GROMACS .gro file of C-alpha atoms in nm:
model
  353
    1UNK     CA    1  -2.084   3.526  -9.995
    2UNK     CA    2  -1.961   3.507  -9.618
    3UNK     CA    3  -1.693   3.777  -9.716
    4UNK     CA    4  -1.985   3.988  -9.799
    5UNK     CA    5  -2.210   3.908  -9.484
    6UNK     CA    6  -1.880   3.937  -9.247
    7UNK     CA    7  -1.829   4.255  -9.449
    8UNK     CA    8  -2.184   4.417  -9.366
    9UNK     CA    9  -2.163   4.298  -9.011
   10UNK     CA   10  -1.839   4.473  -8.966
   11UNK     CA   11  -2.033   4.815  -9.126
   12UNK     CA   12  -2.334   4.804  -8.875
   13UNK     CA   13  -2.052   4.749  -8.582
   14UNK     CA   14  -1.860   5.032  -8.667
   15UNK     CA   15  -2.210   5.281  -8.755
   16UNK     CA   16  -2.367   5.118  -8.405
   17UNK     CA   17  -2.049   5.223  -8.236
   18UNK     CA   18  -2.043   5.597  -8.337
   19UNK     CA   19  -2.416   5.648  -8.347
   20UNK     CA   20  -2.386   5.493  -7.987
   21UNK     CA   21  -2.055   5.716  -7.905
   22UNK     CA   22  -2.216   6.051  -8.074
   23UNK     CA   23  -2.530   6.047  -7.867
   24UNK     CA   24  -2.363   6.017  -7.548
   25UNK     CA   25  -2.154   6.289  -7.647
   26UNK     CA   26  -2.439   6.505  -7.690
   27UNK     CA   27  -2.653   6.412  -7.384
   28UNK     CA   28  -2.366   6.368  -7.144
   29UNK     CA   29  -2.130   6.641  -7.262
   30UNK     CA   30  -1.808   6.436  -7.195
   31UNK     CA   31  -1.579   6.168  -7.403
   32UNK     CA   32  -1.740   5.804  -7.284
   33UNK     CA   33  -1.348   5.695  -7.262
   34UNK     CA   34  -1.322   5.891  -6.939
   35UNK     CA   35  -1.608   5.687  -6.807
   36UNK     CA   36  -1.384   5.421  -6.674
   37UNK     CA   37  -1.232   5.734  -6.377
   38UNK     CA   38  -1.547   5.808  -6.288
   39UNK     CA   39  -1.575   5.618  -5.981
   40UNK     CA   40  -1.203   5.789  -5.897
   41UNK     CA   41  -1.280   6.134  -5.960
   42UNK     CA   42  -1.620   6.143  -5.714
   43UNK     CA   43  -1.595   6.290  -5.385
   44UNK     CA   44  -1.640   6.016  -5.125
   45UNK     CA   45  -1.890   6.256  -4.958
   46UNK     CA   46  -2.129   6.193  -5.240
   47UNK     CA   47  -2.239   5.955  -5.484
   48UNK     CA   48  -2.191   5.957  -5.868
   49UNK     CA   49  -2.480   5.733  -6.037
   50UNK     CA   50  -2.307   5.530  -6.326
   51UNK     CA   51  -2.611   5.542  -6.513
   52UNK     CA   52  -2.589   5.991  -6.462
   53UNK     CA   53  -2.253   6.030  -6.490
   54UNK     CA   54  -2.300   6.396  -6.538
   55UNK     CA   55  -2.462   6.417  -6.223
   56UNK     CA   56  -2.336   6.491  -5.844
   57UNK     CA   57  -2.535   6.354  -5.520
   58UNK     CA   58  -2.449   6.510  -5.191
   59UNK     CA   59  -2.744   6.607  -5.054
   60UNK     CA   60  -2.828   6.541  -4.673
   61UNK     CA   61  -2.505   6.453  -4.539
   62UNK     CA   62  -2.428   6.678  -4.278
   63UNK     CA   63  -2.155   6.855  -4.540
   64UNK     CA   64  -2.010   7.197  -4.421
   65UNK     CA   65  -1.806   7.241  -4.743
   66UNK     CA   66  -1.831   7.204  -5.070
   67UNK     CA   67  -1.607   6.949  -5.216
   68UNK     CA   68  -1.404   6.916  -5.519
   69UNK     CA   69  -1.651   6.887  -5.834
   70UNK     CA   70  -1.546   6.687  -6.137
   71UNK     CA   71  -1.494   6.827  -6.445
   72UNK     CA   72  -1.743   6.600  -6.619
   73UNK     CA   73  -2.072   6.750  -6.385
   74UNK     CA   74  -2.334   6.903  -6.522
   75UNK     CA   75  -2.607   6.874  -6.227
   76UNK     CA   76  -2.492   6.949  -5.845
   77UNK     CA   77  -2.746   6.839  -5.530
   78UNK     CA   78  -2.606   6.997  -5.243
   79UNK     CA   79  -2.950   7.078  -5.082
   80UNK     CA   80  -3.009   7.003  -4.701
   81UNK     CA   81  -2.656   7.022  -4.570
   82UNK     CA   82  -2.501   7.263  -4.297
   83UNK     CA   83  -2.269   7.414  -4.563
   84UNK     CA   84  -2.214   7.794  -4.456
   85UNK     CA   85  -1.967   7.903  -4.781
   86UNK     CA   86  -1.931   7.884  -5.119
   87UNK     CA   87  -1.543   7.955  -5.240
   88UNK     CA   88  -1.383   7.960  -5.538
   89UNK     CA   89  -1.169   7.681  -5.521
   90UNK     CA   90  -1.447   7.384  -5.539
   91UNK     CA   91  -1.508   7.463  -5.878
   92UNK     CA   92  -1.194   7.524  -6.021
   93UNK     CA   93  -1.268   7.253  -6.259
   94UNK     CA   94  -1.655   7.235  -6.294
   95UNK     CA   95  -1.674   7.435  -6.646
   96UNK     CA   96  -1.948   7.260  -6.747
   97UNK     CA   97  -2.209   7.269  -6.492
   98UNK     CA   98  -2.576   7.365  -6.543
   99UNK     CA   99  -2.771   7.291  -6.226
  100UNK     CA  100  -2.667   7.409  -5.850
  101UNK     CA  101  -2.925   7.312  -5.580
  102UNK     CA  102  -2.793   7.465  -5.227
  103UNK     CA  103  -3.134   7.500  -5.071
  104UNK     CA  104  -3.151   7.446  -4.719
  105UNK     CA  105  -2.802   7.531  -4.594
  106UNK     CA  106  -2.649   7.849  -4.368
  107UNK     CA  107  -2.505   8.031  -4.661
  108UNK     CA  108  -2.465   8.406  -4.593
  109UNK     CA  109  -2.379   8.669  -4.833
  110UNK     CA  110  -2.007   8.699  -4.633
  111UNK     CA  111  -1.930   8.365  -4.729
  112UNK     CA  112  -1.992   8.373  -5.065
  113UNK     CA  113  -1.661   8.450  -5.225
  114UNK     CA  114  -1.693   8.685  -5.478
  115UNK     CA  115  -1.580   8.513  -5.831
  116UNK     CA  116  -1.731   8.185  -5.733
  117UNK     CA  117  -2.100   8.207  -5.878
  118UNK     CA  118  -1.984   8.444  -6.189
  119UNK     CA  119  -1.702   8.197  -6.289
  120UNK     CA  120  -1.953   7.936  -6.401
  121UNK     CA  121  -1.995   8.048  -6.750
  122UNK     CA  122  -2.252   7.754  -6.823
  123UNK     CA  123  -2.455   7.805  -6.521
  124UNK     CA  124  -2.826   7.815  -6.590
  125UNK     CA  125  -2.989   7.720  -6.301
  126UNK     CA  126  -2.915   7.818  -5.937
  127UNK     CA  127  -3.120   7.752  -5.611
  128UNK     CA  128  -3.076   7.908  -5.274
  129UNK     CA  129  -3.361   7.892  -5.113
  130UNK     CA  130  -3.379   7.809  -4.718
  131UNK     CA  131  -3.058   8.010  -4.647
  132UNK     CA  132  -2.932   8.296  -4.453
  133UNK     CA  133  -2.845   8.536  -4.740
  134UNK     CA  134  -2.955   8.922  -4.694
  135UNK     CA  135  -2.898   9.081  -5.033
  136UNK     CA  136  -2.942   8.902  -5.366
  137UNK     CA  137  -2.548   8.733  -5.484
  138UNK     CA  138  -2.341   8.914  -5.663
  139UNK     CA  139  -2.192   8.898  -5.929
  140UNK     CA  140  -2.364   8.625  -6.112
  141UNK     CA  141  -2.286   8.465  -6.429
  142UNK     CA  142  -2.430   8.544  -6.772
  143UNK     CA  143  -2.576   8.261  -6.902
  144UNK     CA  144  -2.822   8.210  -6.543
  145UNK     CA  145  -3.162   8.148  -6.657
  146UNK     CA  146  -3.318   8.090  -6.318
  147UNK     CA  147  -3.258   8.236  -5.982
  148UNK     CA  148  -3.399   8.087  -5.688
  149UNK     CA  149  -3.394   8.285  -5.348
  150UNK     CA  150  -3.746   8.181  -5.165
  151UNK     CA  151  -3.716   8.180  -4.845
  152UNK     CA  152  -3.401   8.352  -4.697
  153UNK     CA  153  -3.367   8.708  -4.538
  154UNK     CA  154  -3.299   8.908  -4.841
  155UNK     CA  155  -3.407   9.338  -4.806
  156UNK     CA  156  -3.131   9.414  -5.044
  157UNK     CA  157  -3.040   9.424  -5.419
  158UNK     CA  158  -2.716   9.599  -5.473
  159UNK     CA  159  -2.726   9.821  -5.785
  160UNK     CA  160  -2.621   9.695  -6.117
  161UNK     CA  161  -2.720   9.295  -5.945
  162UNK     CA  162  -2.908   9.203  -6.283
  163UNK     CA  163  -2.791   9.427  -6.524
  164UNK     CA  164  -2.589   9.162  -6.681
  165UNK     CA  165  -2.821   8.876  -6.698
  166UNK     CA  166  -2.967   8.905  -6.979
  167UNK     CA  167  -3.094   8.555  -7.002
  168UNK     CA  168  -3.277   8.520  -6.686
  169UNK     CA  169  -3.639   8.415  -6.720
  170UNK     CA  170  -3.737   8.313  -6.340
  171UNK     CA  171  -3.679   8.500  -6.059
  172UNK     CA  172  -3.813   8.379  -5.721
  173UNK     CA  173  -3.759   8.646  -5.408
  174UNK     CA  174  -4.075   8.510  -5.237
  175UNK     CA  175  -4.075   8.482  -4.854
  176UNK     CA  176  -3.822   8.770  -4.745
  177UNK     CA  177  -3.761   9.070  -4.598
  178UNK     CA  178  -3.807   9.326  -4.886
  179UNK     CA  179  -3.945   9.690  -4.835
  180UNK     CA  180  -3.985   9.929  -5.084
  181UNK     CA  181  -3.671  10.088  -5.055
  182UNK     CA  182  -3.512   9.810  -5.161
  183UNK     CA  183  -3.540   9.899  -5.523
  184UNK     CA  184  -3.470  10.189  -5.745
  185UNK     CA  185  -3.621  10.251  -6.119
  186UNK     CA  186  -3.307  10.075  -6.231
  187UNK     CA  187  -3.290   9.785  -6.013
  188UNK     CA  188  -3.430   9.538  -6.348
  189UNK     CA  189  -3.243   9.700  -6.574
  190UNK     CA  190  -3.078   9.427  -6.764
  191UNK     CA  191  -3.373   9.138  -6.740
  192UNK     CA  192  -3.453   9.160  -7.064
  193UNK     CA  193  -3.591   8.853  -7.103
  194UNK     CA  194  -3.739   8.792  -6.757
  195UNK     CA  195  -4.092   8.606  -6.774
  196UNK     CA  196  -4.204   8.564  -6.434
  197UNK     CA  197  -4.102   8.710  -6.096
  198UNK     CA  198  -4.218   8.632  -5.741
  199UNK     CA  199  -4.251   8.879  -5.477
  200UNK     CA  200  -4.486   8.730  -5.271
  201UNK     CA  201  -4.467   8.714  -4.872
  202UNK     CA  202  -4.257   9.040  -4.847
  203UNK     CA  203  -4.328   9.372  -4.720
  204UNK     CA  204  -4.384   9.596  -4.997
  205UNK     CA  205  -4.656   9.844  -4.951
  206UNK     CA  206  -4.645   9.973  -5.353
  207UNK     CA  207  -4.623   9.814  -5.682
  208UNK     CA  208  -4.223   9.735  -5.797
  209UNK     CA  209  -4.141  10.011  -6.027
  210UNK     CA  210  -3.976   9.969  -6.350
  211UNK     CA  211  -4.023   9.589  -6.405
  212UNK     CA  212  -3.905   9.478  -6.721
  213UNK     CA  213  -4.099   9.494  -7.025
  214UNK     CA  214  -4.103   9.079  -7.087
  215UNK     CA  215  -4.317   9.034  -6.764
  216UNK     CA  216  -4.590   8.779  -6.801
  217UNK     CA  217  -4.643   8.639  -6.445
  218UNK     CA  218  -4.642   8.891  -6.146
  219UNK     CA  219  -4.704   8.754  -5.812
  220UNK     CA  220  -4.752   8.990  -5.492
  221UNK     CA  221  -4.924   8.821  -5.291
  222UNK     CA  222  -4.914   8.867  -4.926
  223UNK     CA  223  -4.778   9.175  -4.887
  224UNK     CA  224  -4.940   9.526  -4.769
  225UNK     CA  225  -4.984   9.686  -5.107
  226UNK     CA  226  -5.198   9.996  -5.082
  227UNK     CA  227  -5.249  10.091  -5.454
  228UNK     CA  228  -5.198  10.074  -5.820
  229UNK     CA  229  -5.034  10.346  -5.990
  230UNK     CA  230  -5.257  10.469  -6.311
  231UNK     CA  231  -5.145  10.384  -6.626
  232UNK     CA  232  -4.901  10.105  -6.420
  233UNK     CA  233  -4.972   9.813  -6.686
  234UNK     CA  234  -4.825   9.997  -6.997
  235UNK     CA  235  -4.427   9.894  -6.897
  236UNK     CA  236  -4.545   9.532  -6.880
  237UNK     CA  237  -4.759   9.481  -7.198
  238UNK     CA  238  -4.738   9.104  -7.148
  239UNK     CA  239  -4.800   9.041  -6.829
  240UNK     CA  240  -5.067   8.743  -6.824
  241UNK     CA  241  -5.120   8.683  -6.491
  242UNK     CA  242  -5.141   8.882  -6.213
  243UNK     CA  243  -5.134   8.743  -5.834
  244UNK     CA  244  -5.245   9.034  -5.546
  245UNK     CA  245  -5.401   8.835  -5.267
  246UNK     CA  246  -5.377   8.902  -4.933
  247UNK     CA  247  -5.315   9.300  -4.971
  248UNK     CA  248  -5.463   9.633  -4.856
  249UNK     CA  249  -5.592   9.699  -5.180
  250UNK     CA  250  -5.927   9.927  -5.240
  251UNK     CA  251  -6.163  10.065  -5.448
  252UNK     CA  252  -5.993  10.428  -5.447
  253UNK     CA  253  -5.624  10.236  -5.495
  254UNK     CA  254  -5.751  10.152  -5.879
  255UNK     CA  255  -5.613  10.293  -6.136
  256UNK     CA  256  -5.947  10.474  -6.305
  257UNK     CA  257  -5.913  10.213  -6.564
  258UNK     CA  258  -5.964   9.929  -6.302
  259UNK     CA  259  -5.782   9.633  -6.470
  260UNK     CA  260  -5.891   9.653  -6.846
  261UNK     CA  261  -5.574   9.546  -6.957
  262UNK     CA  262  -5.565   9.346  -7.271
  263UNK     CA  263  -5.286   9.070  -7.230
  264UNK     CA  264  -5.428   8.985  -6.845
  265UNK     CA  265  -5.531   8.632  -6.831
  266UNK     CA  266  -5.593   8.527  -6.533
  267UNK     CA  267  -5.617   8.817  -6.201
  268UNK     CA  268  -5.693   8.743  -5.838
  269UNK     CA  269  -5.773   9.024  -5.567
  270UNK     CA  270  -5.860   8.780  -5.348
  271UNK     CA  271  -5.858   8.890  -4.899
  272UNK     CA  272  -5.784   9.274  -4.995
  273UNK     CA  273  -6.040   9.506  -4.885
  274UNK     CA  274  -6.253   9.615  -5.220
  275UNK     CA  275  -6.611   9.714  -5.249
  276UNK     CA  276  -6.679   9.706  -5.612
  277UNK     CA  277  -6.585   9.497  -5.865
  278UNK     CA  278  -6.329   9.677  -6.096
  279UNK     CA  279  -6.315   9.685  -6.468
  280UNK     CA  280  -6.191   9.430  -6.680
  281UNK     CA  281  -6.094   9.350  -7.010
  282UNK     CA  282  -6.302   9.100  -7.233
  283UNK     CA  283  -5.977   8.888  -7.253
  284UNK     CA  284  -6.010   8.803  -6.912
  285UNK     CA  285  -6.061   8.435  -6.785
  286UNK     CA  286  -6.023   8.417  -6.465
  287UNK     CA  287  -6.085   8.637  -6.191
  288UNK     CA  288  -6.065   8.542  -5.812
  289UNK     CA  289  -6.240   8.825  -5.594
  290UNK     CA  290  -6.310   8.622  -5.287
  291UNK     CA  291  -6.305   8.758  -4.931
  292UNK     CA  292  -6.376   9.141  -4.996
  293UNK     CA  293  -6.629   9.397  -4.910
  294UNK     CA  294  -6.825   9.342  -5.207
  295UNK     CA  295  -7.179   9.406  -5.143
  296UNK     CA  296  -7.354   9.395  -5.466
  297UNK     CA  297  -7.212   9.301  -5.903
  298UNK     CA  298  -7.283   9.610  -6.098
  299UNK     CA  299  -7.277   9.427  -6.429
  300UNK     CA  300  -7.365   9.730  -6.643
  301UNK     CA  301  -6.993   9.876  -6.519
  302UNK     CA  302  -6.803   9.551  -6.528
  303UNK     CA  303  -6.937   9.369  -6.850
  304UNK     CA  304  -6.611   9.480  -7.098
  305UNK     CA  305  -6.844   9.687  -7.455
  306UNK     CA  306  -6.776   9.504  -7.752
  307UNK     CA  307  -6.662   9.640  -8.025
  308UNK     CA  308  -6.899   9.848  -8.247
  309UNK     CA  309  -6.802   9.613  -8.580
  310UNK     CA  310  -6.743   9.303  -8.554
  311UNK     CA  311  -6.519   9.111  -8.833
  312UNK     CA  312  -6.790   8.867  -9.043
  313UNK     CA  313  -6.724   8.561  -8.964
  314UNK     CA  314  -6.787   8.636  -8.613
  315UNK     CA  315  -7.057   8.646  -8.363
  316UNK     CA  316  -7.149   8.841  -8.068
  317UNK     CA  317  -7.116   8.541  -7.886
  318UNK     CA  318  -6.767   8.406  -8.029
  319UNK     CA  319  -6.601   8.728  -7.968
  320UNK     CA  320  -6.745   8.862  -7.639
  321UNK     CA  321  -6.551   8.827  -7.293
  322UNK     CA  322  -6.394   8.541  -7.233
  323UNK     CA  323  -6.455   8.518  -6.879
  324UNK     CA  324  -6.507   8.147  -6.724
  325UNK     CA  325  -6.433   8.151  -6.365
  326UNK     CA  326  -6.555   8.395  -6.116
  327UNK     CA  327  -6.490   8.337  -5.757
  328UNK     CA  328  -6.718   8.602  -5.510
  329UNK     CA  329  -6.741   8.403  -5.185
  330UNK     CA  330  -6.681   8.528  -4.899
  331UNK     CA  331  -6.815   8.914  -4.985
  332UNK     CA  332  -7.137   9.033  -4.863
  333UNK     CA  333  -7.311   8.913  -5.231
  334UNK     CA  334  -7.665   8.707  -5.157
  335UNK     CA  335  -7.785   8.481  -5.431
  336UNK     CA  336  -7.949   8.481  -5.621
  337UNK     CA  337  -7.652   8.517  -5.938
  338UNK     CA  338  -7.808   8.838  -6.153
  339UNK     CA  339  -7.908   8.721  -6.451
  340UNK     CA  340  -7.755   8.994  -6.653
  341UNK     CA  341  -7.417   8.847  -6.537
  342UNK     CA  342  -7.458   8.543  -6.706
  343UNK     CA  343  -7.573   8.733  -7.029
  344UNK     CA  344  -7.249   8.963  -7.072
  345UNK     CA  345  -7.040   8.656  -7.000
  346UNK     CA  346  -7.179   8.375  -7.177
  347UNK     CA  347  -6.885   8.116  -7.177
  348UNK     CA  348  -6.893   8.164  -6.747
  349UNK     CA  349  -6.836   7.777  -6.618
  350UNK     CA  350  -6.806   7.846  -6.264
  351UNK     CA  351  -6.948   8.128  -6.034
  352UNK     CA  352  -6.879   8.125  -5.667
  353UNK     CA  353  -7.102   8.344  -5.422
   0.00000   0.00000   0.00000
């Protein structure tokens, strides 16, 4: 009987132990034998968390280089330093990271040596924000998912920048110095998978041609943008919401079809200089028009025509616009709300005059 129990006990060790040992392998990405060097391998600028071991803190501390990453990284804080270069030779070893965070540094395009970024094959997320860069890095590796750039001095993307990174979902060029010259119809070529891009707080005075066909969240706001080209919408079928505040858009910069675009979600036109409210589509559930020239809601143009059939199970009500929020403050619209407004768009939870 106690050879049995002694037997069992010594099954559950073993099982415990290489459950324990598998799961760390999968989280951590390195053999938990090699945890004992840890605390030998971390640069004495930073400081290596036993309980992250795949994870490198050396964030504010005055650093003006890189140092030597461990082999065993995954995640890299190097944000809020003076560091003014990023060379090759810092991450001879780090094949395995995922995460870079340099915001808030000097880094200039100059001192970014040029097979440093593009020899992470594992990269997937890279931040830069708060530098001194003037064209978007390059090259880049493969596998980047997100590139951060808020913030810096960028007007230029060299041709062929993106057209390997395929796997990028987020990119973030908000806050820089970007004209409209800065891109040509092929400058996305190559984001094929690209869900959201920033452009915000630039200087573009048209729409970005050409953007890539995944595009669900656009935002341009705070820019000079004039107009809309017609038919712009049909090379980004997706795109869900839309993000044009602070323009120089008007009534005559429409396309004719205003924005009756199916897939938008959620649109705000907010501080440009319209008079009318444009089109929509009845898919439409949020719409910020807020510091205009609007004068008066013409709800017999703007309420989106349902459809002459409607399926049998369904209802007038059920399947008219979808419309919830409408923001109108700060136009030249008196109340009293027109009553016909609230009868095309019956689900309507919050109107602001």
């Amino acid at each position: 009987m106690a050879t049995t129990i002694c037997f069992i006990i010594w099954v559950l060790f073993i099982t415990d132990t290489v459950w324990t040992r598998s799961v760390r392998q999968v989280y951590e990405g390195s053999d938990p034998e090699d945890w004992t060097v840890h605390d030998f391998d971390c640069p004495r600028e930073c400081f290596c968390p036993p309980s992250f071991p795949t994870s490198l803190y050396c964030e504010n501390r005055g650093l003006k280089e890189i140092p030597a990453i461990p082999s065993r990284i995954w995640y890299l804080y190097l944000e809020n330093n003076l560091i003014e270069t990023i060379p090759e030779k810092p991450f001879e070893n780090a094949t395995q990271l995922r995460w870079i965070n340099l915001n808030k540094n000097k880094i200039t395009n100059y001192g970014i040596e040029k097979g440093a970024l593009s020899q992470l094959k594992k990269l997937l997320f890279l931040f830069l924000e708060d530098n001194e860069l003037e064209e978007v890095p390059s090259p880049l590796p493969r596998s980047l998912e997100q590139l951060q750039l808020a913030r810096n001095k960028v007007s230029r993307i060299p041709q062929g920048t993106f057209s390997n990174l395929e796997n990028l979902t987020l990119l973030d060029l908000q806050h820089n110095k970007l004209l409209d010259n800065a891109f040509q119809r092929d400058t996305f070529k190559g984001l094929k998978n690209l869900m959201q891009l920033n452009m915000a707080k630039n200087a573009l005075r048209n729409m970005p041609p050409r953007l890539p066909a995944n595009t669900m969240q656009l935002f341009l706001d705070n820019n000079s943008i004039e107009g809309i080209p017609e038919n712009y919408f049909n090379v980004i079928p997706k795109v869900a919401f839309l993000r044009l505040n602070h323009n120089k858009l008007s009534d005559a910069g429409l396309p004719s079809s205003g924005f009756n675009v199916s897939s938008i979600l959620d649109l705000q036109l907010s501080h440009n200089q319209l008079t009318k409210v444009p089109r929509i589509s009845a898919h439409l559930q949020h719409l910020h028009l807020d510091h205009n020239k609007i004068k008066n809601v013409n709800v017999s143009v703007i309420c989106p025509a349902l459809p002459t059939t409607l399926p049998a199970e369904q209802d007038s009500f059920s399947y008219g616009p979808h419309l919830r929020y409408l923001r109108l403050d700060g136009n030249e619209i008196k109340p009293p709300i027109p009553t016909d407004l609230m009868t095309c768009f019956r689900l309507l939870q919050a109107v602001i005059i």
